[in-house]
Short mmCIF file of C-alpha atoms in Angstrom, two decimals:
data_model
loop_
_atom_site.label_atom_id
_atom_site.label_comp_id
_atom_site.label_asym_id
_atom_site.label_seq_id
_atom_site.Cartn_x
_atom_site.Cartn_y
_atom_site.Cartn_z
CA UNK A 51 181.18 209.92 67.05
CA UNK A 52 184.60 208.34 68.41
CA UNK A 53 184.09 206.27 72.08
CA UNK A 54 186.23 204.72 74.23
CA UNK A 55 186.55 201.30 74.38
CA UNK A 56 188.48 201.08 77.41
CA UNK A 57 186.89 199.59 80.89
CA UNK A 58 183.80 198.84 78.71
CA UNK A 59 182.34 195.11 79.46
CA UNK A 60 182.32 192.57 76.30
CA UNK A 61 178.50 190.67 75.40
CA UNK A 62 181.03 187.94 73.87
CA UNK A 63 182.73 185.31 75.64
CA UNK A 64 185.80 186.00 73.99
CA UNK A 65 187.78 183.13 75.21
CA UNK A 66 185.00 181.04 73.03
CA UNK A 67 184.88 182.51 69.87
CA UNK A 68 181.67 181.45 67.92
CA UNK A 69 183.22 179.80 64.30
CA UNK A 70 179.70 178.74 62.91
CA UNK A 71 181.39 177.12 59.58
CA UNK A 72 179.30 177.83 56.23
CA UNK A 73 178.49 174.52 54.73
CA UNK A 74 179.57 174.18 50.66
CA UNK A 75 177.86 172.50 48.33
CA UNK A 76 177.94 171.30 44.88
CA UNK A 77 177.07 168.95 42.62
CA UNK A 78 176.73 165.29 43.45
CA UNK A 79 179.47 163.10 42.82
CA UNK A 80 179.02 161.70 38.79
CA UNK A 81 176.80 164.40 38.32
CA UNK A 82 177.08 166.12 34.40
CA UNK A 83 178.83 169.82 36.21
CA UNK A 84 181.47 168.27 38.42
CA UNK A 85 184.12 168.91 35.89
CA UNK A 86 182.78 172.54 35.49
CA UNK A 87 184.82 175.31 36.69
CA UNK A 88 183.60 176.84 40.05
CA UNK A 89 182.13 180.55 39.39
CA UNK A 90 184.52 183.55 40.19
CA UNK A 91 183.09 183.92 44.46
CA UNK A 92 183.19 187.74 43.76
CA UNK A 93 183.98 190.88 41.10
CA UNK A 94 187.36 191.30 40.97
CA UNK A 95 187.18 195.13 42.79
CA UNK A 96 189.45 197.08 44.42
CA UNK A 97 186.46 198.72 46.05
CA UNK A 98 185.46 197.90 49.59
CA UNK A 99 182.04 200.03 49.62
CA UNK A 100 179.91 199.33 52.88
CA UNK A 101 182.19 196.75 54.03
CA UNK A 102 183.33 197.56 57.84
CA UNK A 103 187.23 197.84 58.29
CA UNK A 104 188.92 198.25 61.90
CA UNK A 105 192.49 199.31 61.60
CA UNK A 106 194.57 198.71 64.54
CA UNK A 107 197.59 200.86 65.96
CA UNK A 108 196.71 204.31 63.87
CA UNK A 109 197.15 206.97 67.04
CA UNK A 110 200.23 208.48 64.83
CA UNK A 111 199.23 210.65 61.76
CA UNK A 112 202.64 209.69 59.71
CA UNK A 113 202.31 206.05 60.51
CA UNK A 114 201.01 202.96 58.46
CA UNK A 115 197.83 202.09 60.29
CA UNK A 116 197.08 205.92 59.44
CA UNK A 117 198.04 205.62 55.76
CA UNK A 118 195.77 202.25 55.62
CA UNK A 119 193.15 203.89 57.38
CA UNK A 120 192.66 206.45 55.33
CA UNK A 121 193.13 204.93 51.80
CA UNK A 122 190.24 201.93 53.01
CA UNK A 123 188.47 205.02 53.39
CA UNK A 124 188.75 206.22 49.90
CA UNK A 125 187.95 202.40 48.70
CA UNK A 126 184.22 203.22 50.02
CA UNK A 127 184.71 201.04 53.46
CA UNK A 128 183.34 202.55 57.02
CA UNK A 129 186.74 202.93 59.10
CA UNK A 130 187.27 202.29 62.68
CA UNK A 131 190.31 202.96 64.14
CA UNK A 132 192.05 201.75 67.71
CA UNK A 133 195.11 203.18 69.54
CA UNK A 134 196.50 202.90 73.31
CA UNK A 135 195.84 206.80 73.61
CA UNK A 136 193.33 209.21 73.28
CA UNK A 137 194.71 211.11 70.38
CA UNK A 138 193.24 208.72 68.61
CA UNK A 139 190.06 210.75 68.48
CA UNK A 140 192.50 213.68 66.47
CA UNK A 141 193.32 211.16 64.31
CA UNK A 142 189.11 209.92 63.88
CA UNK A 143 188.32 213.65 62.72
CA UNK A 144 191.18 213.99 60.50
CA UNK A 145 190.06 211.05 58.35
CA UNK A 146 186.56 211.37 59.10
CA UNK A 147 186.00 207.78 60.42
CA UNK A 148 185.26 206.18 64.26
CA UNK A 149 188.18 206.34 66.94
CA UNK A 150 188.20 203.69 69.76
CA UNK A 151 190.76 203.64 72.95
CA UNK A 152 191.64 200.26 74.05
CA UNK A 153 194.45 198.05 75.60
CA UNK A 154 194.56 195.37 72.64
CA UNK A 155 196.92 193.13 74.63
CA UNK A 156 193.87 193.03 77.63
CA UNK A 157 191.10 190.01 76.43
CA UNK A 158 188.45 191.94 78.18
CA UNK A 159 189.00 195.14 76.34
CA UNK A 160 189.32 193.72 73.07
CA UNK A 161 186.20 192.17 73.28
CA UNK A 162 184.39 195.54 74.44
CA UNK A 163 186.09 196.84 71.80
CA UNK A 164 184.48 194.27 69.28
CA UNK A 165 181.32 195.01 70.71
CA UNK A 166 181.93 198.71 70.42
CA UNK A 167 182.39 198.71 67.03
CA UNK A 168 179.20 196.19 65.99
CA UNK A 169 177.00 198.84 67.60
CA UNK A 170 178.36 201.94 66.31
CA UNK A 171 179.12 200.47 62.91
CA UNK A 172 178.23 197.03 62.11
CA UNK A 173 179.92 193.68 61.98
CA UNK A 174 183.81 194.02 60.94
CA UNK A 175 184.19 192.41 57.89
CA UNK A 176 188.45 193.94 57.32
CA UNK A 177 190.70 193.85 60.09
CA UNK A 178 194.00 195.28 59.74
CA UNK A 179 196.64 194.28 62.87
CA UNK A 180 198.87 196.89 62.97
CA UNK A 181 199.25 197.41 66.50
CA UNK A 182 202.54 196.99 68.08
CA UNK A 183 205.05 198.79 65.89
CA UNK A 184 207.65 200.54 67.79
CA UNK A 185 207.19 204.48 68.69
CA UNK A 186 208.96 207.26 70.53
CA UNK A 187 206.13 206.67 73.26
CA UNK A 188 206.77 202.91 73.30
CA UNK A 189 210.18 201.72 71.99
CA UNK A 190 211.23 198.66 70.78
CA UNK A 191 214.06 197.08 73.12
CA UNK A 192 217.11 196.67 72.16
CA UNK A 193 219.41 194.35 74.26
CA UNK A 194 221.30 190.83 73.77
CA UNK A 195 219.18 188.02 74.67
CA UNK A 196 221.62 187.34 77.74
CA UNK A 197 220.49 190.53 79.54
CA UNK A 198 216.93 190.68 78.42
CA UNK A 199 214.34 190.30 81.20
CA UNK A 200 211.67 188.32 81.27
CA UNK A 201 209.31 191.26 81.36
CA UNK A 202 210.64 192.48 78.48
CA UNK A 203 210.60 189.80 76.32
CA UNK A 204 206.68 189.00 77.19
CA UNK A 205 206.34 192.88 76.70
CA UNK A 206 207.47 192.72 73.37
CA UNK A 207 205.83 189.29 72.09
CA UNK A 208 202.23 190.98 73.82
CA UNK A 209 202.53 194.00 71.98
CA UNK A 210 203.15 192.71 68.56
CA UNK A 211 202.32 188.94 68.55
CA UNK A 212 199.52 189.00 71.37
CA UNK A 213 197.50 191.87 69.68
CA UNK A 214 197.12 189.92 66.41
CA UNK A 215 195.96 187.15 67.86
CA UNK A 216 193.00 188.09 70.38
CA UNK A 217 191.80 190.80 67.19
CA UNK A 218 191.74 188.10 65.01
CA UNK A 219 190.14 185.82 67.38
CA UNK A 220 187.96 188.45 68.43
CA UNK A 221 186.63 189.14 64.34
CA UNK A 222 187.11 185.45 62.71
CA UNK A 223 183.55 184.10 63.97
CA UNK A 224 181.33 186.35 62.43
CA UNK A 225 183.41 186.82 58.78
CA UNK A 226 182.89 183.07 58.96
CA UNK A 227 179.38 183.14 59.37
CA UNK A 228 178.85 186.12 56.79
CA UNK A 229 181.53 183.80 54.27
CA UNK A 230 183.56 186.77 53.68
CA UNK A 231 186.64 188.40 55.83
CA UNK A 232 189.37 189.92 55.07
CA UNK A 233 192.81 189.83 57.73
CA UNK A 234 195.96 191.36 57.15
CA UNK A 235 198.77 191.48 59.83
CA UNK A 236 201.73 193.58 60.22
CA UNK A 237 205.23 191.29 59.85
CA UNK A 238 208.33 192.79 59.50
CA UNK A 239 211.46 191.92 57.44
CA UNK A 240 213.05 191.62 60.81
CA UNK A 241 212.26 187.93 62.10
CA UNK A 242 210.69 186.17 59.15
CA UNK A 243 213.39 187.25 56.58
CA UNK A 244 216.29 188.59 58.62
CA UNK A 245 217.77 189.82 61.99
CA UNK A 246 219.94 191.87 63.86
CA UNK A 247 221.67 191.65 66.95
CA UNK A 248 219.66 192.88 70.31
CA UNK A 249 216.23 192.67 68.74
CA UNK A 250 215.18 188.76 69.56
CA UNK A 251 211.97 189.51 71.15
CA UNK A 252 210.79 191.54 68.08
CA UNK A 253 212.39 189.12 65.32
CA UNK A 254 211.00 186.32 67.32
CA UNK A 255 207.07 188.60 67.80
CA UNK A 256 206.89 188.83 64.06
CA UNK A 257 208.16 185.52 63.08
CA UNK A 258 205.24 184.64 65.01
CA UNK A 259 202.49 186.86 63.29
CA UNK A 260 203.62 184.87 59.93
CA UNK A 261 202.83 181.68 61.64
CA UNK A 262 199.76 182.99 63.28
CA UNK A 263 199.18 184.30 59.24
CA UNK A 264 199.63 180.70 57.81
CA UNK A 265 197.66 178.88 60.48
CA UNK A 266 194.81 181.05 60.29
CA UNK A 267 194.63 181.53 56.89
CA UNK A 268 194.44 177.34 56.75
CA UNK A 269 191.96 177.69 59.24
CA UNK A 270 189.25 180.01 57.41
CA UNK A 271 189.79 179.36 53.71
CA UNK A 272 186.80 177.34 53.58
CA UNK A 273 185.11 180.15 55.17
CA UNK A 274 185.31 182.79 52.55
CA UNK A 275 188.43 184.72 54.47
CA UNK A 276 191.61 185.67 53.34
CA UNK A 277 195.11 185.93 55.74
CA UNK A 278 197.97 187.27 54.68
CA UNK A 279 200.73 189.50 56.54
CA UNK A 280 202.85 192.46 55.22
CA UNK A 281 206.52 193.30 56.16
CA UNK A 282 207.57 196.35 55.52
CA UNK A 283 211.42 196.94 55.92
CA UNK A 284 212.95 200.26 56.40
CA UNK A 285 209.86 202.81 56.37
CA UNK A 286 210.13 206.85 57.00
CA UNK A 287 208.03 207.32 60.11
CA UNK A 288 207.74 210.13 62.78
CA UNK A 289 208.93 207.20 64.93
CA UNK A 290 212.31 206.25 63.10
CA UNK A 291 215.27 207.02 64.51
CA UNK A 292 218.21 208.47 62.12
CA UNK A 293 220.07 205.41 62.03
CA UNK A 294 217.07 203.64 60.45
CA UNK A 295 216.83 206.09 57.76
CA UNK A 296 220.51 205.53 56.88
CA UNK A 297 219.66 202.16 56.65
CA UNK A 298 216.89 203.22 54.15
CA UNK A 299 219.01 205.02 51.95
CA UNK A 300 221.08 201.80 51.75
CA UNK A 301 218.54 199.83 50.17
CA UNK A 302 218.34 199.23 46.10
CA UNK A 303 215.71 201.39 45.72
CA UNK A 304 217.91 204.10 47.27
CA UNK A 305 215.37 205.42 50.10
CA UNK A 306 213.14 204.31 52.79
CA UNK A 307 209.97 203.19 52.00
CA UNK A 308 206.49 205.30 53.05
CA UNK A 309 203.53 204.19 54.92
CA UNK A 310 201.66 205.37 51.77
CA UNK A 311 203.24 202.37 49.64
CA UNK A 312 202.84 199.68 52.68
CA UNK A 313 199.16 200.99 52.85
CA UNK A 314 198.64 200.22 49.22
CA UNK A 315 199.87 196.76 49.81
CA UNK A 316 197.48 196.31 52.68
CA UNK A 317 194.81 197.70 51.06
CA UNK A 318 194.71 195.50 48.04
CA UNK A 319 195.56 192.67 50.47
CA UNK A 320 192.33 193.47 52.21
CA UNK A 321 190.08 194.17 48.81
CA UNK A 322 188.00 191.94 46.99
CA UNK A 323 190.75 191.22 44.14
CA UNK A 324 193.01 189.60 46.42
CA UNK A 325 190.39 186.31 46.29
CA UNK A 326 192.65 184.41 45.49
CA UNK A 327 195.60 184.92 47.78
CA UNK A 328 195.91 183.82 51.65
CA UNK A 329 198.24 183.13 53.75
CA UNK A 330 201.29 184.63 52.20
CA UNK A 331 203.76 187.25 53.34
CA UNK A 332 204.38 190.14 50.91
CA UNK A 333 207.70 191.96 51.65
CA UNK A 334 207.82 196.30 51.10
CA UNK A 335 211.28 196.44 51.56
CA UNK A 336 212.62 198.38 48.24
CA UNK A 337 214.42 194.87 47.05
CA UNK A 338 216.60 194.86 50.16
CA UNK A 339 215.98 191.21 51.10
CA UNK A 340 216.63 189.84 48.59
CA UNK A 341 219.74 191.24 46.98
CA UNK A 342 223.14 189.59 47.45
CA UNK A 343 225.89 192.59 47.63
CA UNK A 344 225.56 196.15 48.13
CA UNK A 345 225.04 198.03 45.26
CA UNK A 346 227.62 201.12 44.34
#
């Protein structure tokens, strides 16, 4: 059954987030095994069965957190998904998994919504911060840093910087006490690889989610969880406009991407194969970063 999160009161003092460390150990120093390769930590498995996933920002039905949603699904995990509006619920019965409203740039809220989902659920053990992504109901500005207000700036580094951060503070406690955890946060190629002109506060929002990735990931890799971040470039959406698509067809591939082939990225970011990798960026941009002329 899909709840609201919103107005609900958090059990967790989220602004002290309990990191209970797992303690390692080994063999004693000298001892016969210390030159012994470590074990593999898990099967190398694309499946996620039983394992609790939250996906954040999936109210659209042609969007990535959608796309992710529903292919963690099919990997065997139990899906909860968050959006700003109450379509999310349409979206909840369409996949057949748990829709929650919330504000994710509000503390209090994201903590209800933590709680929310530990009691209808269990403990999240995937989180996927895709919140923030521009949409027809909530644009992205556009406008030169010399007539940008203040409000907008802060509107634009909450909505795609802030919401990564108090999710993944909100989660990162408890996959560190279980020793596994799985984070992946939505980049973009605008910021970390490249920018235009009038988008500052967005370059400048996910520039920041790669060095929230990197931190974090430095942070919990002794505690069984993975970070990375995902930046898609050009991607067909029901929110881009037609001068994105244009920009699409531009790219070396020839087209824009889907949110079916960034939610395959995610998804294996997020399953137990991807052991081995944290804090990296991988870029779903049809080769457009990193060629050096346009093609003919």
């Amino acid at each position: 059954m899909a709840l609201d999160a919103r107005g609900g009161r958090s059990r967790r003092d989220v602004s002290r987030p309990g990191l209970v460390r797992r303690t390692r150990s080994g063999p004693a120093a000298g001892s016969a095994d210390q030159d012994q390769p470590a074990p593999l930590a898990e099967p190398v498995t694309m499946r996620l069965d039983g394992r609790v996933a939250l996906v954040t920002g999936a109210g659209s039905a042609d969007g990535i957190g959608y796309a992710t949603a529903h292919r963690l699904a099919d990997l065997g995990a139990r899906v909860a998904i968050v959006s700003t509006t109450r379509r999310i619920h349409e979206r909840a019965e369409e996949l057949g998994v748990t829709g929650f409203v919330a504000d994710l740039t509000d503390e209090s809220e994201v903590g209800a919504l933590a709680d929310a989902v530990a009691e209808q659920l269990g403990d999240v053990e995937v989180l996927v911060n895709n919140a923030g992504l521009a949409s027809r109901a909530s644009p992205e500005v556009l406008r030169p840093v010399a007539q940008l207000s203040y409000e907008e700036w802060r509107g634009e580094i909450d909505r795609n910087l802030t919401t990564a951060f108090l999710c993944s503070r909100a989660f990162i406690g408890g996959m560190a006490e279980r020793g596994w955890g799985r984070i992946v946060n939505l980049a973009a190629t605008a910021g970390p690889v490249n920018a235009l002109p009038t988008e500052a506060a967005y370059a400048a929002a996910k520039a920041g989610v790669v060095g929230l990735t990197r931190a974090l990931a430095m942070e919990m890799i002794a505690d069984g969880v993975t970070v990375n971040a995902v930046a898609p470039g050009t991607i067909h959406t029901a929110a881009s406009t037609v001068a994105e698509l244009k920009q699409g067809l531009g790219t070396p591939v020839g087209r824009p991407g889907t949110p079916d082939e960034v939610a395959a990225a995610i998804a294996f970011l997020c399953s137990p194969a991807a052991s081995y990798i944290t804090g990296q960026m991988l870029v779903v941009d049809g080769g457009n970063s990193v060629r050096e002329g346009l093609y003919r």
